[in-house]
Coordinates of C-alpha atoms in Angstrom, one line a residue:
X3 CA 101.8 -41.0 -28.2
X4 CA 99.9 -39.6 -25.1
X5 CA 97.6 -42.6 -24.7
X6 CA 100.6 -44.6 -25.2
X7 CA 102.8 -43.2 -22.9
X8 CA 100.4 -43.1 -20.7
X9 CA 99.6 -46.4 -20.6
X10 CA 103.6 -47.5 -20.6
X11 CA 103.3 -45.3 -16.7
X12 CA 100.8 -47.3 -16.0
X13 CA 102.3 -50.2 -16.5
X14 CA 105.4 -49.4 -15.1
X15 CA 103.3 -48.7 -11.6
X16 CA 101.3 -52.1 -11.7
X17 CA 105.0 -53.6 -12.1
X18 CA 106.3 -51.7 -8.7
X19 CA 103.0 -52.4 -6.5
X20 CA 102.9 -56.1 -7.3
X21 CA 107.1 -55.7 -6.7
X22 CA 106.1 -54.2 -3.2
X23 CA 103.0 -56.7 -2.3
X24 CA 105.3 -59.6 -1.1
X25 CA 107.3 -57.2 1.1
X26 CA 103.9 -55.8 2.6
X27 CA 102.9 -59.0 2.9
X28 CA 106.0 -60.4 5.1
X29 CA 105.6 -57.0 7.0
X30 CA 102.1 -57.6 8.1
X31 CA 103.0 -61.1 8.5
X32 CA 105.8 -60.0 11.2
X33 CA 103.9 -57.4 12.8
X34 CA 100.3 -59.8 13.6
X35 CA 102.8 -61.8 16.0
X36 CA 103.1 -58.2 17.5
X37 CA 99.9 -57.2 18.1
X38 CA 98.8 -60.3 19.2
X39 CA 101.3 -60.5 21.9
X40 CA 100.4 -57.3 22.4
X41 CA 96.9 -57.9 23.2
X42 CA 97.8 -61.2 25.1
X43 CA 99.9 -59.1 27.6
X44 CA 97.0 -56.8 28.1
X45 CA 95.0 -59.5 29.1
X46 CA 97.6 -61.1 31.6
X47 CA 97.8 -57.3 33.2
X48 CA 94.2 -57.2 33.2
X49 CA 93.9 -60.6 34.6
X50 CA 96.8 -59.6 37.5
X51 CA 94.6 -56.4 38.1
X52 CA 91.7 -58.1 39.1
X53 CA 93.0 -61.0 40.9
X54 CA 94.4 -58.4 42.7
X55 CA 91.4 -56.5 43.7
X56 CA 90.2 -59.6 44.7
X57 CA 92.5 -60.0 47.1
X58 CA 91.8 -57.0 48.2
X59 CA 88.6 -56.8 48.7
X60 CA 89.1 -60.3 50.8
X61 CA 91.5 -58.8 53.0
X62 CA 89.6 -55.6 53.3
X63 CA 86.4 -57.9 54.6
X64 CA 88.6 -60.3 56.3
X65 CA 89.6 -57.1 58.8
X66 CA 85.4 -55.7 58.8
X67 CA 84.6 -59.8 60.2
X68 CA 83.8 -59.2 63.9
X69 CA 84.4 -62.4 66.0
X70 CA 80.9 -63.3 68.2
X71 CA 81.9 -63.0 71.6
X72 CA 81.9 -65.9 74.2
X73 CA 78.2 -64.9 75.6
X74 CA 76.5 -63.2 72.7
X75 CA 73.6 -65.9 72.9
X76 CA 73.2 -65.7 77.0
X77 CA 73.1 -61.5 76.6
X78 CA 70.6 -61.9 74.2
X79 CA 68.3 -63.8 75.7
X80 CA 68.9 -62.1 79.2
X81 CA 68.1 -59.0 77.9
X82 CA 65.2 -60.2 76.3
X83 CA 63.7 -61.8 79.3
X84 CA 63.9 -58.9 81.3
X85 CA 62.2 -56.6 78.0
X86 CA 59.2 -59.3 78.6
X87 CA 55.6 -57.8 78.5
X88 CA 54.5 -56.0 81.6
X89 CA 57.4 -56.3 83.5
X90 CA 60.1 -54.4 84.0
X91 CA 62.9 -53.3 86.9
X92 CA 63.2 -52.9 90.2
X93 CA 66.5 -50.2 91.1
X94 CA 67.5 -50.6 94.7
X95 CA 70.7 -50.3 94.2
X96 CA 71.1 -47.2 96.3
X97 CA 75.0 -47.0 98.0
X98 CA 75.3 -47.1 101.8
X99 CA 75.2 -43.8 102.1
X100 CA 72.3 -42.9 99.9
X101 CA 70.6 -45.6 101.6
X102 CA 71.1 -44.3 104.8
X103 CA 69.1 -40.9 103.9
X104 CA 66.1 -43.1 103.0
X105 CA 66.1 -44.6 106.4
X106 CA 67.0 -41.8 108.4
X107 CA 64.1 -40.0 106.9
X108 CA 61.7 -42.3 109.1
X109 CA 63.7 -42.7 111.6
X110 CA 66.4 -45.8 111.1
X111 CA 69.7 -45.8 111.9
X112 CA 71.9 -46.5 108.6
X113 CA 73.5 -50.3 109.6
X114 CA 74.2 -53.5 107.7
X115 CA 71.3 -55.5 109.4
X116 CA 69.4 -52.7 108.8
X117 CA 69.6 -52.6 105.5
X118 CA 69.6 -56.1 104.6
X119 CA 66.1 -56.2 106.7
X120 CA 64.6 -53.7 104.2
X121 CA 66.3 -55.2 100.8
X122 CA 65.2 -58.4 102.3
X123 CA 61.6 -57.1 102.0
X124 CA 61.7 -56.1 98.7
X125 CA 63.3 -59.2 97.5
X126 CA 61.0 -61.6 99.1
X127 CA 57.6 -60.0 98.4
X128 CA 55.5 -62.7 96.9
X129 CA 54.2 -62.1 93.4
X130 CA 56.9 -60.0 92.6
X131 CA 58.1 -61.8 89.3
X132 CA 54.6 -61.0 87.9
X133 CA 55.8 -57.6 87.5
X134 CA 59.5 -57.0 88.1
X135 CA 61.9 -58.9 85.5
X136 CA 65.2 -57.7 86.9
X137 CA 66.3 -56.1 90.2
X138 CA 69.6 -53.8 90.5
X139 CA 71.5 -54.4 93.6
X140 CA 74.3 -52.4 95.2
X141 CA 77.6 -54.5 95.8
X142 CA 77.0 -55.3 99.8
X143 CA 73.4 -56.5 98.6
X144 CA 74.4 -58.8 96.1
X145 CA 76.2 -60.6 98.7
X146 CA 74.0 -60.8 101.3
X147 CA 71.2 -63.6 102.5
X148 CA 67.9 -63.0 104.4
X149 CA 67.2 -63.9 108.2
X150 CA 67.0 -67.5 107.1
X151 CA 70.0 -67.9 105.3
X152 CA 68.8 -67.9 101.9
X153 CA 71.2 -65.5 98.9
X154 CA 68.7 -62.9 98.0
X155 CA 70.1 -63.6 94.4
X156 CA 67.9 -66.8 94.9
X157 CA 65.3 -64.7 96.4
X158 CA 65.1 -63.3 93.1
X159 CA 65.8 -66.2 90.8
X160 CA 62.9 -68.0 92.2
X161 CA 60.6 -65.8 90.7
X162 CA 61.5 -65.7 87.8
X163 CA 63.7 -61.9 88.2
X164 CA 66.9 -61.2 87.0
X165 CA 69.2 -60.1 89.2
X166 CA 72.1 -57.3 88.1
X167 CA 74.1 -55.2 89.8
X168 CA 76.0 -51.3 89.6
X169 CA 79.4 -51.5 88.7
X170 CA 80.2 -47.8 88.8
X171 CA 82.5 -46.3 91.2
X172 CA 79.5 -43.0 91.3
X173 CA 79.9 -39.3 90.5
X174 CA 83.0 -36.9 91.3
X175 CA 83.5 -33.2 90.4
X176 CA 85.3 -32.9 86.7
X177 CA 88.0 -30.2 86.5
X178 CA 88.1 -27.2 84.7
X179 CA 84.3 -27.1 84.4
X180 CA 81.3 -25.3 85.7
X181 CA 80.0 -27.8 88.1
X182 CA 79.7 -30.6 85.9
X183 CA 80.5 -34.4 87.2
X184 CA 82.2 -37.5 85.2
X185 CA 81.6 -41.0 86.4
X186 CA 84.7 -43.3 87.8
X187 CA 84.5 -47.0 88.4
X188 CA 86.6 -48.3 84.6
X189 CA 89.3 -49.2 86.6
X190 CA 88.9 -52.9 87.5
X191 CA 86.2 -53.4 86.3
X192 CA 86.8 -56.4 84.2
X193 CA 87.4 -58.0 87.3
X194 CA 84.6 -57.3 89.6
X195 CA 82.0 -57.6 86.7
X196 CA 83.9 -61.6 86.5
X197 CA 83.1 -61.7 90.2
X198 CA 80.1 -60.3 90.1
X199 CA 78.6 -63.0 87.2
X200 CA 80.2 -65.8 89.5
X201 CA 78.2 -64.1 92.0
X202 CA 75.0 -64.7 89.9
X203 CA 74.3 -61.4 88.2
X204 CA 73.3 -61.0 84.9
X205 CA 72.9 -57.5 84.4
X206 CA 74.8 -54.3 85.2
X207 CA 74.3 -50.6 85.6
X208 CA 76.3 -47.5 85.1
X209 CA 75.0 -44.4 85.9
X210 CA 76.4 -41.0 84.3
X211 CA 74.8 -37.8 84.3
X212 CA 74.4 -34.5 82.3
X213 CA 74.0 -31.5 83.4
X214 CA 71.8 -29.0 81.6
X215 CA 72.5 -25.9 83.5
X216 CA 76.2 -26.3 83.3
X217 CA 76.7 -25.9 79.6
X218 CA 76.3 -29.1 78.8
X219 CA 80.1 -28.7 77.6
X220 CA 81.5 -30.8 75.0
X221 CA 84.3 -32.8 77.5
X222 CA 81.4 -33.4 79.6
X223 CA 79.4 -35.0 76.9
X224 CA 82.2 -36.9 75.5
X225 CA 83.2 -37.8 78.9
X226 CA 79.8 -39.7 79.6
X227 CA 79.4 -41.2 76.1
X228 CA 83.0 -42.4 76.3
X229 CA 82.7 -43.7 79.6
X230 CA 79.3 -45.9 79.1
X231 CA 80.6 -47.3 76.1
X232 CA 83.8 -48.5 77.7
X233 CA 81.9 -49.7 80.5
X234 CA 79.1 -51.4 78.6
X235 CA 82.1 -53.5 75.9
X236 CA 83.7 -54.6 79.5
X237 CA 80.1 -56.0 81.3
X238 CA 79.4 -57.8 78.1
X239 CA 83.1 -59.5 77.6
X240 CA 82.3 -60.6 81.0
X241 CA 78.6 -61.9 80.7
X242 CA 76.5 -58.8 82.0
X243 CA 73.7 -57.1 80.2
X244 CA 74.3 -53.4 80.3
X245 CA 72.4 -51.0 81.3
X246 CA 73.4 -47.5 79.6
X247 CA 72.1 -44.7 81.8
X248 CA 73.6 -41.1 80.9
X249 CA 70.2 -39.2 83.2
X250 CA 69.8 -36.0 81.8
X251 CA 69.4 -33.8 85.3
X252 CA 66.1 -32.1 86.1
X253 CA 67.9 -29.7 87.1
X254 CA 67.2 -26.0 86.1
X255 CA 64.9 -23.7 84.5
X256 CA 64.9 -24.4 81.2
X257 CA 61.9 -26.0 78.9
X258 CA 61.3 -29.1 77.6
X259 CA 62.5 -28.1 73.5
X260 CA 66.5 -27.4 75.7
X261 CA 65.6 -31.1 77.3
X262 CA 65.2 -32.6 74.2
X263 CA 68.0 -31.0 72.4
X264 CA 70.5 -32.2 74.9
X265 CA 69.0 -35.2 75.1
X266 CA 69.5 -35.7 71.4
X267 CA 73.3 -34.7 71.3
X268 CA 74.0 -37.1 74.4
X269 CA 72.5 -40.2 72.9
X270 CA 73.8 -39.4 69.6
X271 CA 77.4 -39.4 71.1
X272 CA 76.5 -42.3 73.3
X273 CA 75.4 -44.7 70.5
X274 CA 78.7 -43.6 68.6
X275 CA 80.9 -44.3 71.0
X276 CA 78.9 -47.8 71.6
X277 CA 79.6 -48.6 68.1
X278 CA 82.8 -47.6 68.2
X279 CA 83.5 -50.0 71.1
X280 CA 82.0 -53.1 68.9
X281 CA 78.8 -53.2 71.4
X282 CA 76.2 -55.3 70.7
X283 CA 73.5 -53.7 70.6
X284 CA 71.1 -56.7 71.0
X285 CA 72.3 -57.2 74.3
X286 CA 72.0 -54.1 75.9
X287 CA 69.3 -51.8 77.9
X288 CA 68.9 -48.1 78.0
X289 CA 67.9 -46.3 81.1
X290 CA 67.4 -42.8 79.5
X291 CA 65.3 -39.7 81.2
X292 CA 61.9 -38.8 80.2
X293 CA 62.1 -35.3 78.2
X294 CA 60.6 -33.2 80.4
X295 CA 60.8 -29.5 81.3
X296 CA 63.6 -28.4 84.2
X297 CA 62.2 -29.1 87.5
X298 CA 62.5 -25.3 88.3
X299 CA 60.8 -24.2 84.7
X300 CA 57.4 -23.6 86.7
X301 CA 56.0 -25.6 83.8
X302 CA 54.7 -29.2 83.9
X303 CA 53.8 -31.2 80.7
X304 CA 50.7 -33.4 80.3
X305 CA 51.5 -36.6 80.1
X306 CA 50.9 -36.7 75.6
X307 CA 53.4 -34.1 75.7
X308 CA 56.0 -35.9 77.7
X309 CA 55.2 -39.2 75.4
X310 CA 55.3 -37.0 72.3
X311 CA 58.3 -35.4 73.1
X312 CA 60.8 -38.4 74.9
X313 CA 59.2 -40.6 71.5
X314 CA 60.6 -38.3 69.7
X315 CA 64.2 -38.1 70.7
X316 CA 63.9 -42.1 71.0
X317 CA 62.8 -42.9 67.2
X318 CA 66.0 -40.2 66.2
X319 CA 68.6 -41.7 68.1
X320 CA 68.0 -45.5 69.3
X321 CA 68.5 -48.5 66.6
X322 CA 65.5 -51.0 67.3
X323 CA 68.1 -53.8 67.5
X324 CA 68.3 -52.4 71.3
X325 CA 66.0 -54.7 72.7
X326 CA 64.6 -52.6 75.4
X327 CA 63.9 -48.8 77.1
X328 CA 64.2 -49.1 80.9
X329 CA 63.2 -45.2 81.7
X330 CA 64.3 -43.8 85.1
X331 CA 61.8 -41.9 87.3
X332 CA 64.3 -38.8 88.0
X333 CA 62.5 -37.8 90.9
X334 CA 59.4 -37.6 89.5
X335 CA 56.4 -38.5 91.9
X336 CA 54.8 -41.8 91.3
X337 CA 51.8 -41.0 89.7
X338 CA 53.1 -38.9 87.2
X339 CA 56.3 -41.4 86.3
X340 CA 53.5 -43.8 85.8
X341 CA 50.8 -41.4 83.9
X342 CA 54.1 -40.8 81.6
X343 CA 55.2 -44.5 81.0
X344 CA 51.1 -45.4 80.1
X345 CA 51.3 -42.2 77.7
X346 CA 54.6 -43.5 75.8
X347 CA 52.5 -46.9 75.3
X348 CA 49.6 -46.1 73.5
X349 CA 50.9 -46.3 70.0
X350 CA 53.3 -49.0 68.9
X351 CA 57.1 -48.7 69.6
X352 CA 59.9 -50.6 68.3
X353 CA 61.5 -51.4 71.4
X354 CA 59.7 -52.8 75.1
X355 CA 59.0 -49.5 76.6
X356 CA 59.2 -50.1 80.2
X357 CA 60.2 -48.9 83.8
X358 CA 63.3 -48.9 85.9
X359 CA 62.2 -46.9 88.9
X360 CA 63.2 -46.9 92.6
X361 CA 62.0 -43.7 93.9
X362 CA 59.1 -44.2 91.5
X363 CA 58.5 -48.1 93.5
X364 CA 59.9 -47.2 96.7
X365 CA 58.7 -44.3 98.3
X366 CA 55.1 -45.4 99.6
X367 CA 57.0 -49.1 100.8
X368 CA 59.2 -47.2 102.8
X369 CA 57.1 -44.9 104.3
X370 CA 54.7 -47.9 105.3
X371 CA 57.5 -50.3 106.6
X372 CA 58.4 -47.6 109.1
X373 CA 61.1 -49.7 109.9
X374 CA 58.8 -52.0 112.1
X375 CA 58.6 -56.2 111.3
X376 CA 55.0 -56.0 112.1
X377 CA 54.1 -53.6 108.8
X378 CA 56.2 -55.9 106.5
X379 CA 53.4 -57.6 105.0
X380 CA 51.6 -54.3 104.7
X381 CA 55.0 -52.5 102.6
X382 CA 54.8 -55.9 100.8
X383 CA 51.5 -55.1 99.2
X384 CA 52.4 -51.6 99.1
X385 CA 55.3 -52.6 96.1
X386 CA 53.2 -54.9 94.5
X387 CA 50.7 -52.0 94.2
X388 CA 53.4 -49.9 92.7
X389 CA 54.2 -52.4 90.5
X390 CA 51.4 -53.8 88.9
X391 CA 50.7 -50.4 88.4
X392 CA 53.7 -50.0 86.1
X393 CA 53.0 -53.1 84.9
X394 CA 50.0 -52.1 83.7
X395 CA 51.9 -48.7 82.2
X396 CA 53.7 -51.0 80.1
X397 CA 51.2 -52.3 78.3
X398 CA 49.4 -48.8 78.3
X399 CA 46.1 -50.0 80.2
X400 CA 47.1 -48.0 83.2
X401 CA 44.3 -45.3 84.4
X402 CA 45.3 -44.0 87.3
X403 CA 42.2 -45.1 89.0
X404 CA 42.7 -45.7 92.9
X405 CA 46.0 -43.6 93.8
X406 CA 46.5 -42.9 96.7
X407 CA 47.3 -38.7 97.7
X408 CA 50.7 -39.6 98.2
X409 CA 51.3 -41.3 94.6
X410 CA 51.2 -37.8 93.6
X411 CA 54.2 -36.3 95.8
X412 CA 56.8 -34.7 93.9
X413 CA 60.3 -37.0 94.6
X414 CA 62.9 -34.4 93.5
X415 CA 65.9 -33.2 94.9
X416 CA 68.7 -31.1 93.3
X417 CA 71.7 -32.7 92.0
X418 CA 70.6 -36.4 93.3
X419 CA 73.5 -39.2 93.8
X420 CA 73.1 -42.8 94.6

């Protein structure tokens, strides 16, 4: 009765399952469409997701795209013929008044004709494109023509040199600080840097400077950084090649590890602010101080040291897309801004380590033209001298062999303007 009974259950349970297997049956069938529409919807909000991104991500790198400006190619190439092997830049782009110190001192008097007679001798020195690939002219020179009629900008062109030309309005006092100085000149400056490429420059300079024994503060540093920048994005809408010159000042008594740590915050801020402003940095030149003690430190640096030193700050802070290092001589004599430029060119670099001096080329042509036509020729060979020395420095072959006793005087003078 047991077995029986239990297999009557059993029976009855087979019955009910294969009752319920057609209803489980329709259910699955209803529910697949379900879950397959389920996962098909998935798949469309997946697909709408990405296509999305996509989009996205075009639009994102649609807004990074950086339109090439009208004279990207012509800064490029100018830059890089005045970064040519063993040459670099003759500054004489002293104002009027700066100008007139340097003639007074042997005994000139400070007048247009005047100074056109001695630009005129620089500019017309024969064999000068041998050594100098660009010269920096103040405004009034830029304009003017020799005895015989002739635009010194062709002086120049004929041999091969560059001319350029400074575009800032120079140094005034900057309020609310401790003697530092902020550079003015932004203001029309798209315009005269048009003129000034009609004109036939091709390069420009802006000089601002920071200064060690005043803090440097932070406004002060910002202030220069900011203002090159600006300056540099304007010259190149406008077809000049600038030259970015924030000089650290000899100024002071501090040593050579202070030099190089202000050095390092200034161009770190400059090259920010030059990104910032969409730069190229493949058409520009730097005109940076050497790293050297303070001129009142009572210390002086061998040259290695200097080399070690400014190489140093360089490699930190300067991309090698910049094309070339135009160092200024900061009132150091002749010989030693020389000794310092051969030392930085013993070792490979990756940018054309080179000059931009006009104390540093200057000071023995001056002092030989006396002001007199008959020592022309004699100042002439005086430059070249300088030059081809620096040349030389450039390509790190120079060994001071033949200087003169007054290569060797110290060029300095406290808070310096142009």
């Amino acid at each position: 009765f047991f077995l029986l009974g239990r297999s009557r259950g059993h029976n009855k349970a087979n019955a009910r399952a294969r009752q319920r297997a057609p209803e489980n049956r329709r259910t699955q069938a209803t529910m697949a469409p379900a879950i397959a529409n389920k996962n098909f919807m998935g798949k469309r909000v997946a697909a709408r997701q990405a296509r999305a991104a996509r989009v996205s991500v075009s639009r994102r790198n649609a807004r990074l795209v950086c339109k090439a400006g009208a004279y990207d190619e012509e800064l490029i190439a100018t830059a890089n013929t005045i970064a040519s092997a063993g040459r670099g830049i003759l500054a004489m782009d002293e104002s009027n008044g700066t100008c007139g110190i340097r003639l007074d001192s042997i005994g000139v008097e400070n007048t247009e004709d005047n100074r056109r007679a001695y630009r005129q001798l620089l500019v017309t020195t024969p064999g000068l494109g041998e050594y100098i690939s660009g010269a920096i002219m103040f405004e009034e020179t830029l304009f003017q023509s020799s005895s015989e009629g002739k635009p010194f900008v062709d002086c120049l062109k004929e041999q091969g040199i560059v001319p350029g030309i400074k575009v800032d309005k120079g140094l005034v006092p900057m309020a609310n600080s401790n003697g530092e100085s902020w550079c003015q000149g932004l203001d029309g400056l798209a315009e005269r840097c048009a003129e000034y490429y009609k004109q036939g420059a091709r390069f420009a300079k802006w000089r601002s400077v920071v200064n060690i024994t005043a803090g440097p503060t932070d406004k002060a540093l910002n202030d220069c950084a900011y203002g090159l920048a600006r300056y540099a994005a304007i010259a190149q809408d406008n077809g000049l090649v600038p030259i970015v010159e924030p000089e650290i000042l000899l100024d002071g008594e501090h040593d050579i590890d202070t030099t190089l740590e202000v050095a390092s915050r200034t161009w770190a801020q400059t090259f920010k602010y030059l990104a910032d402003q969409d730069v190229l940095f493949e058409g520009i030149l730097l005109k940076p101080s050497m790293v050297t003690p303070g001129a009142d430190s009572g210390t002086k640096c061998s040259p290695e040291t200097v080399a070690e030193y400014t190489l140093k700050m360089l490699n930190r802070r300067v991309p090698p897309a910049v094309p070339g290092i135009m160092f200024l001589s900061g009132g150091q004599s002749e010989l030693e801004s020389t000794l310092n430029l051969n030392a930085m060119n013993q070792t490979p670099n990756p940018w054309h380590v080179s000059f931009s001096y006009a104390r540093a080329l200057q000071n023995t042509v001056l002092k030989t033209w006396q002001g007199d036509e008959a020592n022309v020729d004699a100042a002439q060979a005086a430059l070249i001298g300088r030059a081809k020395a620096n040349s030389l420095a450039q390509l790190g072959k120079y060994t001071g062999d033949g200087e003169s006793a007054s290569a060797g005087e110290g060029m300095y003078e406290k808070g310096y303007t142009y």
